Coordinates of C-alpha atoms and ligand atoms in Angstrom, one line a residue:
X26 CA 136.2 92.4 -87.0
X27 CA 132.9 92.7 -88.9
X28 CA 131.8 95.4 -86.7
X29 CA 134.9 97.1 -87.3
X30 CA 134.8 96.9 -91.2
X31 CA 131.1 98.0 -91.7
X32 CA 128.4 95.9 -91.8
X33 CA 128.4 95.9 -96.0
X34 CA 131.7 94.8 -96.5
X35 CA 131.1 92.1 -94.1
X36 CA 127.8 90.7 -95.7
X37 CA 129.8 91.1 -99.2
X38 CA 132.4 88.7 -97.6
X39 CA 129.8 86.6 -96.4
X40 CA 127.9 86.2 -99.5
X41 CA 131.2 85.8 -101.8
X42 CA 132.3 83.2 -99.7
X43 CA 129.0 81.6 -99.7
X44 CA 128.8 79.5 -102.8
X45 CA 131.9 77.5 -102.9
X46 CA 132.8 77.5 -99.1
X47 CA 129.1 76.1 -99.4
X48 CA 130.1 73.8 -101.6
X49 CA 132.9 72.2 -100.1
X50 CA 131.1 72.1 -96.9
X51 CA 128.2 70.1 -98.3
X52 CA 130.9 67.5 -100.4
X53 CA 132.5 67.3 -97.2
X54 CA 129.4 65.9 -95.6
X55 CA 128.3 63.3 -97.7
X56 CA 131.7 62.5 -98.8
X57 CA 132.2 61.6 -95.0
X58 CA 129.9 58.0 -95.4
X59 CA 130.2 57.7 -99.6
X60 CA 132.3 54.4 -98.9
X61 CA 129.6 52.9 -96.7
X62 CA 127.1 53.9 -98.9
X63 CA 128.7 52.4 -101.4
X64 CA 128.1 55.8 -103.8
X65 CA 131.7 55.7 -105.2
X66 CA 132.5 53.2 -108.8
X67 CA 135.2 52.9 -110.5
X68 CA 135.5 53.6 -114.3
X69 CA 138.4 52.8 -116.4
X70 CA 140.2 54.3 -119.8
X71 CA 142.4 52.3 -122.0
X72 CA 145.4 53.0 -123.0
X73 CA 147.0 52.2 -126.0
X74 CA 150.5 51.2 -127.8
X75 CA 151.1 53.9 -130.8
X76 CA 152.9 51.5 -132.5
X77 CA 151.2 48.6 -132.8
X78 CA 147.5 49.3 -131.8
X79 CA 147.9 46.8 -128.8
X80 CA 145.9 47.9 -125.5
X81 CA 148.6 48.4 -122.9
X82 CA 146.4 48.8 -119.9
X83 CA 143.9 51.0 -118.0
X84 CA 143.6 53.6 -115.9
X85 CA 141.1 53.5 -113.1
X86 CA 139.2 56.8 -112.4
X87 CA 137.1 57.3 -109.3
X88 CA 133.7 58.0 -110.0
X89 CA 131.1 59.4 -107.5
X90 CA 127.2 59.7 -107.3
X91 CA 125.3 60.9 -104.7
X92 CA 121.8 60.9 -104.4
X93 CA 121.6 64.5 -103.7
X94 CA 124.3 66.1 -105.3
X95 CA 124.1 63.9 -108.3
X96 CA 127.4 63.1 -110.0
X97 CA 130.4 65.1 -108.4
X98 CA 133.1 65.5 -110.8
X99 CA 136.9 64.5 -108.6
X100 CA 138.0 68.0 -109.7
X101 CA 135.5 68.7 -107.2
X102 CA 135.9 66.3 -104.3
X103 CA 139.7 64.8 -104.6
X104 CA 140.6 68.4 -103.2
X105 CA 138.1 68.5 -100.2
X106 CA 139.3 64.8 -99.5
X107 CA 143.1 66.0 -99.5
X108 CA 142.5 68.6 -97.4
X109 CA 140.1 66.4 -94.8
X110 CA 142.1 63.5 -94.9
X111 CA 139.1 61.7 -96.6
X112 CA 141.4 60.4 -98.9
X113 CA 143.2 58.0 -97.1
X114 CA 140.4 55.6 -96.8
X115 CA 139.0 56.7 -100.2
X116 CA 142.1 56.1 -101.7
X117 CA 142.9 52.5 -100.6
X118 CA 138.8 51.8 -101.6
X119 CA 140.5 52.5 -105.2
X120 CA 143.6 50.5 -105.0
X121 CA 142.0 47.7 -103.4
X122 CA 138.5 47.9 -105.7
X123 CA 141.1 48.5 -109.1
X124 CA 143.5 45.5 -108.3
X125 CA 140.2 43.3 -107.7
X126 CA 138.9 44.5 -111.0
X127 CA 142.5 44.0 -112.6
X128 CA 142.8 40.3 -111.2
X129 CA 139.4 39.3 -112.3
X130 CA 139.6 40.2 -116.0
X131 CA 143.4 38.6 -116.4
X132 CA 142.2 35.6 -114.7
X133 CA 139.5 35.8 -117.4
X134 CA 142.4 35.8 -119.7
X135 CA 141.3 39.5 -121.0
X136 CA 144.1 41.3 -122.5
X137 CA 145.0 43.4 -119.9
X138 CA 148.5 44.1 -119.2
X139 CA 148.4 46.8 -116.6
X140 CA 145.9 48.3 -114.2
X141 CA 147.1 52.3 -113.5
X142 CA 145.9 53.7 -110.3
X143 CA 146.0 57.4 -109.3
X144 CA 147.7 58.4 -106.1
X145 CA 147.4 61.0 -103.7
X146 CA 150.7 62.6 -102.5
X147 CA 149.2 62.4 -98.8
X148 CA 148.4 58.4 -99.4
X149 CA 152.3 58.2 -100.5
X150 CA 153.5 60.1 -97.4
X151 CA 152.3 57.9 -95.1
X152 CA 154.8 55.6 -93.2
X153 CA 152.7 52.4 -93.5
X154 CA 151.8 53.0 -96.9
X155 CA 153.9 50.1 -98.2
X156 CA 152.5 47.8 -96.4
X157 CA 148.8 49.0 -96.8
X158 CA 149.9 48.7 -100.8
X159 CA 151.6 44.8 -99.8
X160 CA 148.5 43.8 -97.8
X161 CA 146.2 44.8 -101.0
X162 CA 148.3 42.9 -103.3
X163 CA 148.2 39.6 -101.7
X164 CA 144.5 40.0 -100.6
X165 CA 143.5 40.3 -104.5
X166 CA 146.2 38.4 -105.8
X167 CA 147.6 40.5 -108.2
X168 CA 150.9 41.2 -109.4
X169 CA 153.0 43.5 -108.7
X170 CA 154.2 44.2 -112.3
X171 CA 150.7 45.0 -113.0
X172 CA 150.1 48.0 -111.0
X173 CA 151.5 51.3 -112.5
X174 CA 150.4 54.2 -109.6
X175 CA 150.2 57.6 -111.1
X176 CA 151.8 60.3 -109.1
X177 CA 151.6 64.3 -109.8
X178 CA 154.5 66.5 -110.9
X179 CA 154.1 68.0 -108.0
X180 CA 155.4 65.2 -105.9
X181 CA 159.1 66.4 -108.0
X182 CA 158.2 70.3 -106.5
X183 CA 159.2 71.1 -103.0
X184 CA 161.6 67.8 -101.8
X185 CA 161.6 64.9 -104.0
X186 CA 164.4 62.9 -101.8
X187 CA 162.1 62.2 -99.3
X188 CA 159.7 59.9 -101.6
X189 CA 162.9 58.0 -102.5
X190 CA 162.8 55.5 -100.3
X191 CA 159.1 54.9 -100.6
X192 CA 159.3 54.7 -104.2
X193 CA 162.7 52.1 -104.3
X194 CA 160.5 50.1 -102.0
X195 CA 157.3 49.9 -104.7
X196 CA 159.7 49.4 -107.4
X197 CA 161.2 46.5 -105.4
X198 CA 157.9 45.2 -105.5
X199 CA 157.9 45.3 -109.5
X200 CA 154.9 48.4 -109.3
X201 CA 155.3 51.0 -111.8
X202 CA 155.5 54.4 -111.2
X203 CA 154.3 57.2 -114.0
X204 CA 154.2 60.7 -113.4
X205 CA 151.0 62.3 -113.9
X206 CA 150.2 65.8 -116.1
X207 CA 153.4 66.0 -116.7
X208 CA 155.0 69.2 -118.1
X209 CA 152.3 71.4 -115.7
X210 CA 154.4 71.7 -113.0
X211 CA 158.0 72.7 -112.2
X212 CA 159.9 70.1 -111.7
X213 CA 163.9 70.1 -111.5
X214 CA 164.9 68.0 -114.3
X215 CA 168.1 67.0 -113.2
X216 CA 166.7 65.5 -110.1
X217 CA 164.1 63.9 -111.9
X218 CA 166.3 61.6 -113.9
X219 CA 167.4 60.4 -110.3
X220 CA 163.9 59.6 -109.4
X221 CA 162.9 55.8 -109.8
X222 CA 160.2 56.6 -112.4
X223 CA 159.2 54.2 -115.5
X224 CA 157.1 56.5 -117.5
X225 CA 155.9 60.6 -118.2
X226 CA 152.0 61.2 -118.9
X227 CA 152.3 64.3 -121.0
X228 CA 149.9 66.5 -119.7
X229 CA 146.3 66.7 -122.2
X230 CA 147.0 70.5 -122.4
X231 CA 150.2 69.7 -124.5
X232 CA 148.5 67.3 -127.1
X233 CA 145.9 69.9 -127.2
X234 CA 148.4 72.1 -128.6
X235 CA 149.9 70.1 -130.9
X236 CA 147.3 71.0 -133.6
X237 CA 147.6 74.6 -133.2
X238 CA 151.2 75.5 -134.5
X239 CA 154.8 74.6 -134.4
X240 CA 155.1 75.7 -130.9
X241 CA 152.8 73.5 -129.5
X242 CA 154.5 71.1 -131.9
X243 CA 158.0 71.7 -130.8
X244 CA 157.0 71.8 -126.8
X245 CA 155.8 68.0 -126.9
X246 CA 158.3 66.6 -129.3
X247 CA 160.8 68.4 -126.9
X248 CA 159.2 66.6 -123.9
X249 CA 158.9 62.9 -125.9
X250 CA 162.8 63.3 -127.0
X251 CA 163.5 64.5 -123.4
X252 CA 161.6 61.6 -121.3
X253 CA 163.4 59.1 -124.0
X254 CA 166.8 60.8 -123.0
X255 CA 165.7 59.8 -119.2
X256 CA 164.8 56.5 -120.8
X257 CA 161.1 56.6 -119.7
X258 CA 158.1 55.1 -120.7
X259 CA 156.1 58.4 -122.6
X260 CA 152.0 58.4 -122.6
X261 CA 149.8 61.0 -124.2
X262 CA 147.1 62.2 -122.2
X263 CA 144.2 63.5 -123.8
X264 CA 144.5 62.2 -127.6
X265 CA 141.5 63.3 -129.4
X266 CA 142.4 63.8 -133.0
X267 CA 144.2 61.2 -135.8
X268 CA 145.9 64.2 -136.4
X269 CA 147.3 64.2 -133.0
X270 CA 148.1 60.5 -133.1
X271 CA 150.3 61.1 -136.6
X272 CA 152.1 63.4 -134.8
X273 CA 152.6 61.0 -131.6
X274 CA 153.9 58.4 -133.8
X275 CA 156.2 60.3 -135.6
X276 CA 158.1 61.3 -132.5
X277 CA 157.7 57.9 -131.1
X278 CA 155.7 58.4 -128.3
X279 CA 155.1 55.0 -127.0
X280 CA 151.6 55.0 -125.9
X281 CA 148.6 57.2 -126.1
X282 CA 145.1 57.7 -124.0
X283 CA 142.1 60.0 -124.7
X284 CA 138.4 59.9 -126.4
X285 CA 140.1 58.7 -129.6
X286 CA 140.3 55.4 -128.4
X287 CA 137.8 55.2 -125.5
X288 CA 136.1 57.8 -123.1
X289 CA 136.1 55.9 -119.4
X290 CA 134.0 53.1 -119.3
X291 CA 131.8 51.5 -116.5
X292 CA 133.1 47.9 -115.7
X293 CA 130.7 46.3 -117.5
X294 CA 131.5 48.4 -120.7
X295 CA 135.4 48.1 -120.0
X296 CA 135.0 44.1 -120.0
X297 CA 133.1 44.6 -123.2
X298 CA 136.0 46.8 -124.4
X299 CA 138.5 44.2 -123.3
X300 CA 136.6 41.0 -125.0
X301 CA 136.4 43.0 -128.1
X302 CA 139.9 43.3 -128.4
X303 CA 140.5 39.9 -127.6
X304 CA 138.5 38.8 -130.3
X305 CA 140.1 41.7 -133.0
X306 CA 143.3 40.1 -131.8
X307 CA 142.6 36.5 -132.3
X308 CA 141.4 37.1 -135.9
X309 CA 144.2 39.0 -136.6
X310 CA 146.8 36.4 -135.1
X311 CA 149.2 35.5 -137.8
X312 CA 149.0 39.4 -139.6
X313 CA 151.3 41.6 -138.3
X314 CA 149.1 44.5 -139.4
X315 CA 147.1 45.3 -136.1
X316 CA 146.4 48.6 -136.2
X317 CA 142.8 49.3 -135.1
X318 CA 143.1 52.2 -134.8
Ligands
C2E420 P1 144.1 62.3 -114.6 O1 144.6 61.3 -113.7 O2 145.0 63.1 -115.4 O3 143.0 61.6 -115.5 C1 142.7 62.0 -116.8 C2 141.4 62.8 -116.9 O4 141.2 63.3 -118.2 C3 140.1 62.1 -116.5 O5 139.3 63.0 -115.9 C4 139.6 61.7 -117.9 O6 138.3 61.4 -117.9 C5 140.0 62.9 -118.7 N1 140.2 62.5 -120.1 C6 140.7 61.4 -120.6 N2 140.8 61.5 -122.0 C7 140.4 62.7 -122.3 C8 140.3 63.4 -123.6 O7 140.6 62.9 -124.7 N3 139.9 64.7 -123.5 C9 139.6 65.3 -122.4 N4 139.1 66.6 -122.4 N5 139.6 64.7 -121.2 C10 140.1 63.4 -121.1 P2 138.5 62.7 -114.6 O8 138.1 61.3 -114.6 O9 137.4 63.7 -114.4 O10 139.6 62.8 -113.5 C11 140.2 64.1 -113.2 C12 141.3 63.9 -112.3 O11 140.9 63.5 -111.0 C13 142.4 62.9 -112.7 O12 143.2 63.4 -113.7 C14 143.1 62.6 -111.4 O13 144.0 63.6 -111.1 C15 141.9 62.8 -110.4 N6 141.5 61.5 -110.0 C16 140.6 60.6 -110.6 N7 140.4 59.5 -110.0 C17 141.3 59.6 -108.9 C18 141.6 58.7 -107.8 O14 141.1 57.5 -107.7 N8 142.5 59.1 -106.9 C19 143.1 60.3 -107.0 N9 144.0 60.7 -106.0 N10 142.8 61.2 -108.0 C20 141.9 60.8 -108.9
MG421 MG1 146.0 59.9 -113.9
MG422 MG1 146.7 62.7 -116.1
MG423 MG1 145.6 65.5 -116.7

């Protein structure tokens, strides 16, 4: 084949190709013993009630360092693990290390209401993946009703139906479910009423937009008034601006999460975070102003 199309268009092919197929081929590699190695950590970003100021949980995102490619953004390597299968294991090293994390800060009597945890499509297609979910629960001893999993939109693309059951069976369990970058995709609206979701994650593009004209305006109040309709939970994703947070309130968006309030934070720094707001909250027990932010 290389003969055939000339020798140049083959070493352009080559050398095209050769940066990310590089790339992947060298995350692959090390990704293949980062649990052993012990190279990935969890951070975790709060997530907070509009309303009242009240921290409604945390979302745990997977964080990887590797002593030769240094950090490795999971733009970079959730994809390769999809495709590889990688993140199977990876995957329930999350669940298992963000319910660990979860139990230890409400036994601590931290203010923690939720843990979220993001979900691969591949980790929710497999057949024992209720039990691997069941088995991490009662091995960390946390509750069901304070796990929310994150799914993508995409989940709603091709054939929803067949996530159903998996879904009924995690909301049996008292799990949440949220749907992830929500608005990106194309999902069939009527069919996602049906679905056994709690709450939409408005994607960060969308409250990007909202300080940049009535359109982008319009789009997310359409979506809030829309999830509310479905009655589910709404988040905004992304929230960098008050601006964007006078905006959220006014359309009743129940709960917001981006840099405003806090970028991810180590462990260490999200227990910090969390006694912080235990204190705030004690002081203020009695006021029914608690707005920090
Ligand atoms: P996501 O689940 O939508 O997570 C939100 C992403 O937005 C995070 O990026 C977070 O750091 C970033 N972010 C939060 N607030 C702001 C903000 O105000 N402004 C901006 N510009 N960005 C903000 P991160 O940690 O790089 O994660 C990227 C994506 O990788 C996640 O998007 C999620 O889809 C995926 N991911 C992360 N951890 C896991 C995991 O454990 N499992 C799976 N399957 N996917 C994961
Ligand atoms: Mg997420
Ligand atoms: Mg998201
Ligand atoms: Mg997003």
């Amino acid at each position: 084949f290389a003969k055939r199309i000339g020798r140049n268009t083959f070493k352009f092919y080559h050398e095209s190709m050769n940066a990310s197929l590089l790339k992947r081929l060298t995350i692959e590699n090390h990704l293949r013993q980062a649990i052993e190695k012990g190279e990935f950590t969890l951070h975790y970003q709060p997530q907070v009630e509009l309303v009242s100021g009240q921290l409604s949980g945390m979302e745990a995102l997977l964080r990887w360092h590797n002593s030769e490619l240094g950090n490795v953004p999971p733009l970079e390597f959730i994809s390769v693990a999809e495709e590889n299968g990688l993140i199977l294991p990876i995957g329930e090293w999350v669940l298992r290390e963000a319910c660990q994390q979860a139990t230890i800060w409400i036994k601590q009597g931290l203010p923690l209401q939720r843990m979220a945890v993001n979900l691969s499509v591949k980790q929710l297609s497999q057949p024992d993946f209720i039990e691997t979910v069941q088995h991490i629960l009662i091995e960390t001893g946390l509750e069901g009703h304070r796990l929310e999993l994150e799914v993508t939109e995409s989940l709603l693309e091709s054939d929803p139906s067949r996530f159903i059951e998996t879904l009924t069976a995690l909301k049996d369990m008292n799990i949440r479910i949220a749907v992830d970058d929500f608005g990106n995709g194309y999902s069939n609206m009527s069919r996602m009423k049906e679905m056994p979701f709690d709450c939409l994650k408005i994607d960060r593009s969308f409250i990007n937009n909202i300080g940049s004209g009535s359109m982008g305006r319009s789009i997310v109040s359409t979506i809030i008034a829309m999830a509310k309709t479905m009655e589910k939970r709404v988040i905004a994703e992304g929230v960098e601006t008050t601006s964007q947070v006078d905006f959220l309130r006014i359309q009743q968006c129940h709960e917001g999460q981006g840099y405003l309030f806090s970028h991810p934070l180590s462990s260490k720094h999200a227990e910090d975070f969390l006694r912080q707001r235990q204190s705030l909250s004690n002081q203020r027990n009695g006021t029914d102003d608690v707005k920090p932010f």
